[in-house]
mmCIF file of C-alpha atoms and ligand atoms in Angstrom:
data_model
loop_
_atom_site.group_PDB
_atom_site.id
_atom_site.type_symbol
_atom_site.label_atom_id
_atom_site.label_comp_id
_atom_site.label_asym_id
_atom_site.label_seq_id
_atom_site.Cartn_x
_atom_site.Cartn_y
_atom_site.Cartn_z
ATOM 1 C CA MET A 23 -2.162 11.279 -29.199
ATOM 2 C CA THR A 24 -3.332 13.549 -26.042
ATOM 3 C CA ASP A 25 -0.405 15.376 -25.107
ATOM 4 C CA TYR A 26 0.262 16.164 -21.462
ATOM 5 C CA ASP A 27 2.724 17.958 -19.110
ATOM 6 C CA VAL A 28 2.153 15.695 -16.428
ATOM 7 C CA VAL A 29 1.352 12.213 -16.210
ATOM 8 C CA ILE A 30 1.253 10.689 -12.781
ATOM 9 C CA ILE A 31 1.129 6.847 -12.715
ATOM 10 C CA GLY A 32 -0.882 5.659 -9.202
ATOM 11 C CA GLY A 33 -4.060 7.511 -7.433
ATOM 12 C CA GLY A 34 -3.030 7.034 -3.774
ATOM 13 C CA PRO A 35 -2.051 9.932 -1.489
ATOM 14 C CA ALA A 36 1.100 10.523 -3.285
ATOM 15 C CA GLY A 37 -0.367 10.553 -6.978
ATOM 16 C CA LEU A 38 -3.682 12.613 -5.842
ATOM 17 C CA SER A 39 -1.618 15.475 -4.157
ATOM 18 C CA ALA A 40 0.905 15.328 -6.805
ATOM 19 C CA GLY A 41 -2.189 15.830 -9.330
ATOM 20 C CA LEU A 42 -3.768 18.746 -7.283
ATOM 21 C CA TYR A 43 -0.497 20.421 -6.972
ATOM 22 C CA ALA A 44 0.393 20.176 -11.133
ATOM 23 C CA ALA A 45 -3.188 21.168 -11.780
ATOM 24 C CA ARG A 46 -2.770 24.420 -9.324
ATOM 25 C CA ALA A 47 0.365 25.150 -11.414
ATOM 26 C CA ALA A 48 -1.852 24.971 -14.463
ATOM 27 C CA LEU A 49 0.114 22.162 -16.038
ATOM 28 C CA LYS A 50 -1.957 19.588 -17.997
ATOM 29 C CA THR A 51 -2.424 16.801 -16.134
ATOM 30 C CA ALA A 52 -3.711 13.103 -15.974
ATOM 31 C CA ILE A 53 -3.541 10.646 -13.181
ATOM 32 C CA LEU A 54 -3.686 6.789 -14.505
ATOM 33 C CA GLU A 55 -5.039 4.292 -11.774
ATOM 34 C CA ARG A 56 -5.487 0.605 -12.520
ATOM 35 C CA GLY A 57 -7.561 -0.203 -9.330
ATOM 36 C CA MET A 58 -9.562 1.944 -6.860
ATOM 37 C CA PRO A 59 -8.692 5.305 -6.433
ATOM 38 C CA GLY A 60 -7.424 6.100 -3.168
ATOM 39 C CA GLY A 61 -4.901 3.394 -3.165
ATOM 40 C CA GLN A 62 -3.644 1.558 -0.259
ATOM 41 C CA ALA A 63 -4.899 4.326 1.993
ATOM 42 C CA SER A 64 -8.355 3.434 0.748
ATOM 43 C CA THR A 65 -8.450 -0.003 2.329
ATOM 44 C CA THR A 66 -7.381 1.402 5.892
ATOM 45 C CA ASP A 67 -10.633 1.509 8.269
ATOM 46 C CA TRP A 68 -9.247 4.019 10.340
ATOM 47 C CA ILE A 69 -6.545 6.820 10.157
ATOM 48 C CA GLU A 70 -5.746 8.541 13.062
ATOM 49 C CA ASN A 71 -2.023 9.972 12.361
ATOM 50 C CA TYR A 72 -3.324 12.451 9.344
ATOM 51 C CA PRO A 73 -3.003 15.682 10.745
ATOM 52 C CA GLY A 74 -6.277 17.907 10.507
ATOM 53 C CA PHE A 75 -8.446 15.159 11.681
ATOM 54 C CA PRO A 76 -8.484 15.218 15.837
ATOM 55 C CA ASP A 77 -10.712 12.462 16.128
ATOM 56 C CA GLY A 78 -9.367 10.253 12.975
ATOM 57 C CA ILE A 79 -10.986 9.805 9.383
ATOM 58 C CA THR A 80 -11.529 6.655 7.479
ATOM 59 C CA GLY A 81 -9.508 5.966 4.785
ATOM 60 C CA PRO A 82 -12.077 5.319 2.123
ATOM 61 C CA ASP A 83 -13.207 9.136 3.200
ATOM 62 C CA LEU A 84 -9.901 10.685 3.408
ATOM 63 C CA MET A 85 -8.993 9.498 0.016
ATOM 64 C CA MET A 86 -12.318 10.255 -1.506
ATOM 65 C CA ASN A 87 -11.520 14.013 -0.136
ATOM 66 C CA MET A 88 -8.245 14.340 -1.677
ATOM 67 C CA ASP A 89 -9.897 12.836 -5.078
ATOM 68 C CA LEU A 90 -12.655 15.492 -4.986
ATOM 69 C CA GLN A 91 -9.934 18.050 -4.055
ATOM 70 C CA ALA A 92 -7.564 17.279 -7.455
ATOM 71 C CA ARG A 93 -10.613 16.974 -9.789
ATOM 72 C CA LYS A 94 -11.648 20.284 -8.713
ATOM 73 C CA PHE A 95 -8.651 21.766 -9.807
ATOM 74 C CA GLY A 96 -8.585 20.121 -13.259
ATOM 75 C CA ILE A 97 -6.636 16.546 -13.279
ATOM 76 C CA GLU A 98 -8.176 14.201 -15.922
ATOM 77 C CA PRO A 99 -8.606 10.813 -13.973
ATOM 78 C CA MET A 100 -8.389 8.184 -16.173
ATOM 79 C CA PHE A 101 -8.922 4.146 -14.959
ATOM 80 C CA ASP A 102 -6.183 2.294 -16.659
ATOM 81 C CA GLU A 103 -3.533 -0.209 -16.890
ATOM 82 C CA VAL A 104 0.026 1.617 -17.952
ATOM 83 C CA LEU A 105 1.575 -1.068 -20.106
ATOM 84 C CA SER A 106 5.115 0.644 -20.858
ATOM 85 C CA ILE A 107 6.660 3.977 -20.738
ATOM 86 C CA ASP A 108 9.147 4.668 -23.638
ATOM 87 C CA PRO A 109 11.728 7.865 -23.608
ATOM 88 C CA LEU A 110 10.772 9.806 -26.953
ATOM 89 C CA PRO A 111 13.858 11.202 -28.685
ATOM 90 C CA ASP A 112 12.659 14.682 -27.914
ATOM 91 C CA SER A 113 12.906 13.944 -24.203
ATOM 92 C CA ARG A 114 8.958 13.403 -23.827
ATOM 93 C CA PHE A 115 7.628 10.087 -22.742
ATOM 94 C CA GLN A 116 4.769 8.097 -24.726
ATOM 95 C CA ILE A 117 2.606 5.911 -22.198
ATOM 96 C CA LYS A 118 1.303 2.887 -23.332
ATOM 97 C CA THR A 119 -2.199 1.900 -21.620
ATOM 98 C CA GLY A 120 -4.658 -0.549 -22.269
ATOM 99 C CA GLU A 121 -6.954 2.241 -24.054
ATOM 100 C CA GLY A 122 -4.121 3.432 -26.295
ATOM 101 C CA ASN A 123 -0.714 5.777 -26.050
ATOM 102 C CA ILE A 124 -0.577 9.111 -24.516
ATOM 103 C CA THR A 125 2.642 11.584 -24.311
ATOM 104 C CA SER A 126 3.676 13.613 -21.438
ATOM 105 C CA LYS A 127 6.572 16.043 -20.978
ATOM 106 C CA THR A 128 7.088 14.456 -17.337
ATOM 107 C CA VAL A 129 5.852 11.370 -15.619
ATOM 108 C CA ILE A 130 5.626 11.106 -11.780
ATOM 109 C CA ILE A 131 5.669 7.470 -10.477
ATOM 110 C CA ALA A 132 3.074 7.096 -7.418
ATOM 111 C CA THR A 133 2.395 3.429 -7.611
ATOM 112 C CA GLY A 134 2.981 2.493 -4.117
ATOM 113 C CA ALA A 135 3.343 -1.112 -2.857
ATOM 114 C CA GLN A 136 1.396 -4.258 -2.541
ATOM 115 C CA SER A 137 0.663 -6.929 0.062
ATOM 116 C CA ARG A 138 3.660 -9.750 0.155
ATOM 117 C CA PRO A 139 2.534 -13.167 0.177
ATOM 118 C CA LEU A 140 3.786 -15.557 2.953
ATOM 119 C CA GLY A 141 4.342 -18.076 0.293
ATOM 120 C CA ILE A 142 3.388 -21.411 2.324
ATOM 121 C CA LYS A 143 1.159 -24.128 1.477
ATOM 122 C CA GLY A 144 -2.650 -23.573 1.165
ATOM 123 C CA GLU A 145 -2.031 -19.649 0.587
ATOM 124 C CA GLU A 146 -2.626 -19.233 -2.960
ATOM 125 C CA GLU A 147 -5.806 -22.366 -3.289
ATOM 126 C CA PHE A 148 -7.058 -20.268 -0.222
ATOM 127 C CA ARG A 149 -7.318 -16.934 -1.477
ATOM 128 C CA GLY A 150 -10.561 -15.396 -1.222
ATOM 129 C CA LYS A 151 -11.711 -18.175 0.451
ATOM 130 C CA GLY A 152 -10.534 -17.170 4.008
ATOM 131 C CA VAL A 153 -7.307 -16.195 3.013
ATOM 132 C CA SER A 154 -7.122 -12.291 2.513
ATOM 133 C CA TYR A 155 -4.853 -9.253 2.598
ATOM 134 C CA CYS A 156 -7.588 -6.674 2.759
ATOM 135 C CA ALA A 157 -9.232 -6.502 6.259
ATOM 136 C CA THR A 158 -11.359 -3.690 5.779
ATOM 137 C CA CYS A 159 -12.321 -5.217 2.228
ATOM 138 C CA ASP A 160 -13.200 -8.742 3.935
ATOM 139 C CA GLY A 161 -13.448 -8.584 7.701
ATOM 140 C CA ALA A 162 -17.442 -8.238 7.432
ATOM 141 C CA PHE A 163 -17.273 -11.714 6.176
ATOM 142 C CA PHE A 164 -15.951 -13.084 9.715
ATOM 143 C CA GLN A 165 -19.110 -11.969 11.380
ATOM 144 C CA GLY A 166 -18.383 -14.125 15.246
ATOM 145 C CA LYS A 167 -15.773 -16.121 13.564
ATOM 146 C CA VAL A 168 -11.934 -16.815 14.387
ATOM 147 C CA VAL A 169 -9.126 -15.336 12.574
ATOM 148 C CA ALA A 170 -5.518 -15.344 12.238
ATOM 149 C CA VAL A 171 -3.407 -12.058 11.498
ATOM 150 C CA VAL A 172 0.199 -12.720 10.680
ATOM 151 C CA GLY A 173 2.701 -9.958 11.093
ATOM 152 C CA GLY A 174 3.959 -7.566 13.710
ATOM 153 C CA GLY A 175 3.870 -4.380 11.910
ATOM 154 C CA ASP A 176 1.573 -1.472 12.158
ATOM 155 C CA SER A 177 -0.537 -2.955 9.359
ATOM 156 C CA ALA A 178 -1.060 -6.404 11.272
ATOM 157 C CA ILE A 179 -1.981 -4.923 14.428
ATOM 158 C CA GLN A 180 -4.088 -2.071 13.360
ATOM 159 C CA GLU A 181 -6.060 -4.225 11.118
ATOM 160 C CA GLY A 182 -6.233 -7.247 13.919
ATOM 161 C CA ILE A 183 -7.578 -4.688 16.199
ATOM 162 C CA PHE A 184 -10.157 -3.480 12.994
ATOM 163 C CA LEU A 185 -11.449 -7.448 12.770
ATOM 164 C CA THR A 186 -12.662 -7.454 16.263
ATOM 165 C CA LYS A 187 -15.352 -5.663 15.639
ATOM 166 C CA PHE A 188 -16.507 -8.588 13.654
ATOM 167 C CA ALA A 189 -14.462 -11.705 14.785
ATOM 168 C CA GLU A 190 -15.318 -13.343 17.981
ATOM 169 C CA LYS A 191 -11.396 -14.231 18.453
ATOM 170 C CA VAL A 192 -8.183 -12.694 16.779
ATOM 171 C CA TYR A 193 -4.953 -14.501 16.747
ATOM 172 C CA ILE A 194 -1.855 -12.252 15.839
ATOM 173 C CA VAL A 195 0.938 -14.500 14.773
ATOM 174 C CA HIS A 196 4.336 -12.848 15.073
ATOM 175 C CA ARG A 197 7.719 -14.549 14.346
ATOM 176 C CA ARG A 198 9.739 -12.644 17.154
ATOM 177 C CA ASN A 199 8.692 -11.843 21.083
ATOM 178 C CA GLU A 200 8.165 -7.806 20.235
ATOM 179 C CA LEU A 201 6.076 -6.433 18.038
ATOM 180 C CA ARG A 202 7.242 -3.976 15.611
ATOM 181 C CA ALA A 203 3.948 -1.725 15.633
ATOM 182 C CA THR A 204 3.578 1.825 16.956
ATOM 183 C CA LYS A 205 3.377 1.447 20.859
ATOM 184 C CA VAL A 206 -0.180 3.320 20.965
ATOM 185 C CA LEU A 207 -1.211 0.279 18.463
ATOM 186 C CA GLN A 208 0.503 -2.542 20.942
ATOM 187 C CA GLN A 209 -0.964 -1.161 23.626
ATOM 188 C CA LYS A 210 -4.440 -1.122 22.317
ATOM 189 C CA ALA A 211 -4.236 -5.070 21.133
ATOM 190 C CA LEU A 212 -2.335 -6.151 24.067
ATOM 191 C CA ALA A 213 -5.248 -4.713 26.235
ATOM 192 C CA HIS A 214 -8.152 -6.515 23.877
ATOM 193 C CA PRO A 215 -10.315 -9.243 24.985
ATOM 194 C CA LYS A 216 -10.598 -10.452 21.610
ATOM 195 C CA ILE A 217 -6.929 -10.967 20.763
ATOM 196 C CA GLU A 218 -4.369 -13.207 21.967
ATOM 197 C CA LEU A 219 -0.611 -12.775 20.458
ATOM 198 C CA ILE A 220 1.683 -15.898 19.438
ATOM 199 C CA PHE A 221 4.873 -14.911 19.484
ATOM 200 C CA ASP A 222 8.161 -16.444 18.018
ATOM 201 C CA SER A 223 6.085 -18.371 15.557
ATOM 202 C CA VAL A 224 5.103 -18.797 11.844
ATOM 203 C CA LEU A 225 2.383 -20.015 10.217
ATOM 204 C CA THR A 226 3.626 -23.364 7.993
ATOM 205 C CA GLY A 227 0.335 -24.360 6.301
ATOM 206 C CA ILE A 228 -3.077 -23.091 5.821
ATOM 207 C CA LEU A 229 -5.914 -25.984 5.801
ATOM 208 C CA GLY A 230 -9.232 -26.619 4.329
ATOM 209 C CA ASN A 231 -11.672 -28.292 2.438
ATOM 210 C CA ASP A 232 -13.574 -25.497 0.444
ATOM 211 C CA ASN A 233 -12.840 -22.702 2.795
ATOM 212 C CA VAL A 234 -9.597 -22.113 5.570
ATOM 213 C CA GLU A 235 -10.400 -24.465 8.488
ATOM 214 C CA ALA A 236 -7.029 -24.241 10.229
ATOM 215 C CA ILE A 237 -3.108 -22.953 10.231
ATOM 216 C CA LYS A 238 -0.501 -24.711 11.223
ATOM 217 C CA ILE A 239 1.743 -22.705 13.619
ATOM 218 C CA LYS A 240 5.456 -23.656 14.296
ATOM 219 C CA ASN A 241 7.401 -22.199 17.214
ATOM 220 C CA LEU A 242 10.500 -21.095 16.210
ATOM 221 C CA HIS A 243 11.787 -22.146 19.685
ATOM 222 C CA THR A 244 11.003 -25.406 20.127
ATOM 223 C CA ASN A 245 10.074 -26.231 16.640
ATOM 224 C CA VAL A 246 6.955 -27.552 17.477
ATOM 225 C CA GLU A 247 3.950 -27.439 15.279
ATOM 226 C CA LYS A 248 0.750 -27.245 16.053
ATOM 227 C CA ALA A 249 -2.861 -26.774 14.428
ATOM 228 C CA VAL A 250 -4.768 -23.783 15.081
ATOM 229 C CA ALA A 251 -8.985 -23.954 13.798
ATOM 230 C CA VAL A 252 -9.934 -20.460 12.376
ATOM 231 C CA ASN A 253 -11.796 -19.438 9.626
ATOM 232 C CA GLY A 254 -9.895 -16.905 8.166
ATOM 233 C CA VAL A 255 -6.068 -15.391 7.594
ATOM 234 C CA PHE A 256 -5.224 -12.029 7.095
ATOM 235 C CA VAL A 257 -1.679 -11.428 6.039
ATOM 236 C CA TYR A 258 0.208 -8.268 6.718
ATOM 237 C CA ILE A 259 3.769 -9.316 6.669
ATOM 238 C CA GLY A 260 4.848 -6.414 4.830
ATOM 239 C CA LYS A 261 4.881 -4.582 1.043
ATOM 240 C CA ASP A 262 6.601 -4.931 -1.601
ATOM 241 C CA PRO A 263 7.308 -1.807 -4.352
ATOM 242 C CA ILE A 264 4.936 -1.866 -7.451
ATOM 243 C CA THR A 265 8.224 -1.064 -9.834
ATOM 244 C CA GLU A 266 8.355 -3.932 -12.173
ATOM 245 C CA LEU A 267 7.506 -1.846 -14.915
ATOM 246 C CA PHE A 268 10.066 0.920 -14.310
ATOM 247 C CA LYS A 269 12.975 -1.785 -14.261
ATOM 248 C CA GLY A 270 15.888 -0.908 -16.675
ATOM 249 C CA LEU A 271 14.263 2.677 -17.196
ATOM 250 C CA ILE A 272 15.181 4.135 -13.270
ATOM 251 C CA GLU A 273 17.413 3.134 -10.539
ATOM 252 C CA THR A 274 15.983 0.779 -7.707
ATOM 253 C CA ASP A 275 17.587 -0.210 -4.448
ATOM 254 C CA GLU A 276 17.867 -4.134 -3.860
ATOM 255 C CA ARG A 277 14.137 -4.366 -2.534
ATOM 256 C CA GLY A 278 12.942 -2.369 -6.005
ATOM 257 C CA TYR A 279 12.059 1.014 -4.480
ATOM 258 C CA ILE A 280 13.118 3.573 -6.600
ATOM 259 C CA ILE A 281 15.716 6.220 -5.573
ATOM 260 C CA THR A 282 15.249 9.596 -5.731
ATOM 261 C CA ASP A 283 16.863 12.884 -4.634
ATOM 262 C CA SER A 284 15.013 15.180 -2.005
ATOM 263 C CA SER A 285 13.344 16.763 -5.191
ATOM 264 C CA MET A 286 11.760 13.398 -6.047
ATOM 265 C CA ARG A 287 14.013 13.159 -9.315
ATOM 266 C CA THR A 288 14.877 9.599 -10.276
ATOM 267 C CA SER A 289 17.826 8.486 -12.386
ATOM 268 C CA HIS A 290 16.020 9.650 -15.367
ATOM 269 C CA LYS A 291 15.398 13.207 -16.457
ATOM 270 C CA GLY A 292 11.855 13.878 -16.390
ATOM 271 C CA ILE A 293 10.889 10.729 -14.114
ATOM 272 C CA PHE A 294 9.597 11.486 -10.563
ATOM 273 C CA ALA A 295 8.973 8.986 -7.803
ATOM 274 C CA ALA A 296 6.268 9.783 -4.655
ATOM 275 C CA GLY A 297 5.037 7.929 -1.597
ATOM 276 C CA ASP A 298 5.500 4.356 -0.581
ATOM 277 C CA VAL A 299 7.006 3.456 -4.185
ATOM 278 C CA ARG A 300 10.498 5.305 -3.347
ATOM 279 C CA GLN A 301 13.221 4.352 -1.259
ATOM 280 C CA THR A 302 12.126 6.404 2.096
ATOM 281 C CA PRO A 303 12.356 6.282 5.890
ATOM 282 C CA LEU A 304 8.935 6.598 6.579
ATOM 283 C CA ARG A 305 5.814 5.338 4.620
ATOM 284 C CA GLN A 306 2.383 7.162 5.697
ATOM 285 C CA VAL A 307 -0.359 8.942 4.220
ATOM 286 C CA VAL A 308 1.706 12.183 5.458
ATOM 287 C CA THR A 309 4.561 11.589 3.898
ATOM 288 C CA ALA A 310 3.544 10.124 0.624
ATOM 289 C CA VAL A 311 1.403 13.766 0.257
ATOM 290 C CA ALA A 312 4.032 15.850 1.054
ATOM 291 C CA ASP A 313 6.416 13.705 -1.639
ATOM 292 C CA GLY A 314 3.621 14.153 -4.306
ATOM 293 C CA ALA A 315 3.321 17.959 -3.829
ATOM 294 C CA VAL A 316 7.501 18.205 -4.334
ATOM 295 C CA ALA A 317 7.308 15.952 -6.887
ATOM 296 C CA ALA A 318 4.966 18.017 -8.810
ATOM 297 C CA VAL A 319 6.900 21.176 -8.047
ATOM 298 C CA SER A 320 10.028 19.542 -9.678
ATOM 299 C CA ALA A 321 7.852 18.387 -12.590
ATOM 300 C CA GLU A 322 6.746 22.311 -12.909
ATOM 301 C CA GLN A 323 10.065 23.617 -12.608
ATOM 302 C CA LEU A 324 11.712 21.216 -15.179
ATOM 303 C CA ILE A 325 9.162 22.149 -17.588
ATOM 304 C CA ALA A 326 9.776 25.954 -17.061
ATOM 305 C CA GLY A 327 12.992 25.467 -17.446
ATOM 306 C CA HIS A 328 14.498 25.966 -14.208
HETATM 307 P P1 LIG B 1 6.494 -3.793 8.198
HETATM 308 O O1 LIG B 1 6.272 -2.531 8.994
HETATM 309 O O2 LIG B 1 7.443 -4.322 7.157
HETATM 310 O O3 LIG B 1 5.841 -4.975 8.956
HETATM 311 C C1 LIG B 1 5.615 -6.305 8.375
HETATM 312 C C2 LIG B 1 5.867 -7.607 9.451
HETATM 313 O O4 LIG B 1 5.683 -8.678 9.229
HETATM 314 C C3 LIG B 1 6.805 -7.689 10.919
HETATM 315 O O5 LIG B 1 6.607 -7.164 11.735
HETATM 316 C C4 LIG B 1 7.511 -8.815 10.255
HETATM 317 O O6 LIG B 1 8.547 -8.757 11.127
HETATM 318 C C5 LIG B 1 6.812 -9.190 9.727
HETATM 319 N N1 LIG B 1 7.272 -10.096 8.617
HETATM 320 C C6 LIG B 1 8.094 -9.913 7.519
HETATM 321 N N2 LIG B 1 8.066 -10.862 6.550
HETATM 322 C C7 LIG B 1 7.512 -11.960 7.353
HETATM 323 C C8 LIG B 1 7.505 -13.235 6.785
HETATM 324 N N3 LIG B 1 8.277 -14.102 5.994
HETATM 325 N N4 LIG B 1 6.840 -14.364 8.035
HETATM 326 C C9 LIG B 1 6.284 -13.677 8.765
HETATM 327 N N5 LIG B 1 6.346 -12.566 9.371
HETATM 328 C C10 LIG B 1 6.823 -11.561 8.457
HETATM 329 O O7 LIG B 1 4.778 -3.521 7.149
HETATM 330 P P2 LIG B 1 3.482 -2.754 7.094
HETATM 331 O O8 LIG B 1 2.673 -3.115 8.514
HETATM 332 O O9 LIG B 1 2.714 -3.461 6.140
HETATM 333 O O10 LIG B 1 3.847 -1.620 7.246
HETATM 334 C C11 LIG B 1 4.225 -0.881 6.066
HETATM 335 C C12 LIG B 1 4.480 0.486 6.491
HETATM 336 O O11 LIG B 1 3.526 1.198 6.457
HETATM 337 C C13 LIG B 1 5.229 0.789 7.540
HETATM 338 O O12 LIG B 1 6.152 1.791 7.442
HETATM 339 C C14 LIG B 1 4.332 0.817 8.493
HETATM 340 O O13 LIG B 1 4.486 2.006 9.546
HETATM 341 C C15 LIG B 1 3.204 1.993 7.649
HETATM 342 N N6 LIG B 1 1.864 1.508 8.113
HETATM 343 C C16 LIG B 1 1.779 2.767 9.016
HETATM 344 C C17 LIG B 1 0.303 2.987 9.822
HETATM 345 C C18 LIG B 1 0.018 4.001 10.798
HETATM 346 O O14 LIG B 1 0.765 4.449 11.133
HETATM 347 N N7 LIG B 1 -0.890 3.742 11.729
HETATM 348 C C19 LIG B 1 -0.963 1.825 9.919
HETATM 349 C C20 LIG B 1 -0.077 0.760 8.115
HETATM 350 C C21 LIG B 1 0.709 0.959 8.039
HETATM 351 P P3 LIG B 1 9.710 -8.228 12.282
HETATM 352 O O15 LIG B 1 9.010 -7.198 13.092
HETATM 353 O O16 LIG B 1 10.281 -9.481 12.618
HETATM 354 O O17 LIG B 1 10.499 -7.554 10.814
#
């Protein structure tokens, strides 16, 4: 059974940054990723608030560079699902994966967060048939079509703007009359000729035959419902942390986010958390990479016996 100094779960910005720092500290380091390398950031079309790129950079390019940089210093990438983490009597951890077991002195959890579903009629039925949670992945299917984006945060507005590259019209449906998104994005959306904002409203259903054909929108002030013809629905109403696997092992808050101290230590000695998965006031690529670096240095110090 291969034994590591550091096993990082999740290959997004936090995981790759932790990998870079751990590998440069000459620790035997594996990064386990069950999906696409780069995490959520890889599905972001354009990132213009990551320092060092004055003209912005695409999410896939930024993440590919982070991946290359971590590999250059010797991390071992493993594309595999983690099934369980079990503390061993000698204070190491056994990590069970789809391919077998590995052990490690420390674990860094960087599993991030996943899209929250709306939980309305038609959403599951039309998933992949017009209902999407990733504009970067599916936007191009809506060339010349009409789409609706649900949500008022950074993701909804940024991805709504991105969808105007393809769609002839983009409705953004938000439950309040004020957007949550950062002002720069709000201004871009409000000024965009292809975007129509529908405030104080929620979706109550997604309708169609083989594919999405319409949405039902309810105005929360008047309670009046109306059907609006659309070909696609992009859901951006926030994220939930991916922490199911760690329940009972480490402390989380009531929403499931992992509680850490400023050294990224969790409630279980030897387990650290970094990035969107932890309880933190800001979830950005820049904060995730900082968390990853801190977690790796904390793991190094623990291993060195400090
Ligand atoms: P978010 O900031 O939590 O926004 C979620 C949006 O969905 C809010 O507008 C919320 O409405 C709405 N919403 C929540 N539940 C709903 C429901 N059941 N029905 C209808 N609407 C609902 O999530 P996010 O936009 O995914 O962003 C997540 C994090 O990533 C944030 O910290 C964000 O700043 C960051 N991010 C940053 C960038 C960037 O900097 N460019 C890009 C993407 C994401 P209310 O406003 O009424 O609560």
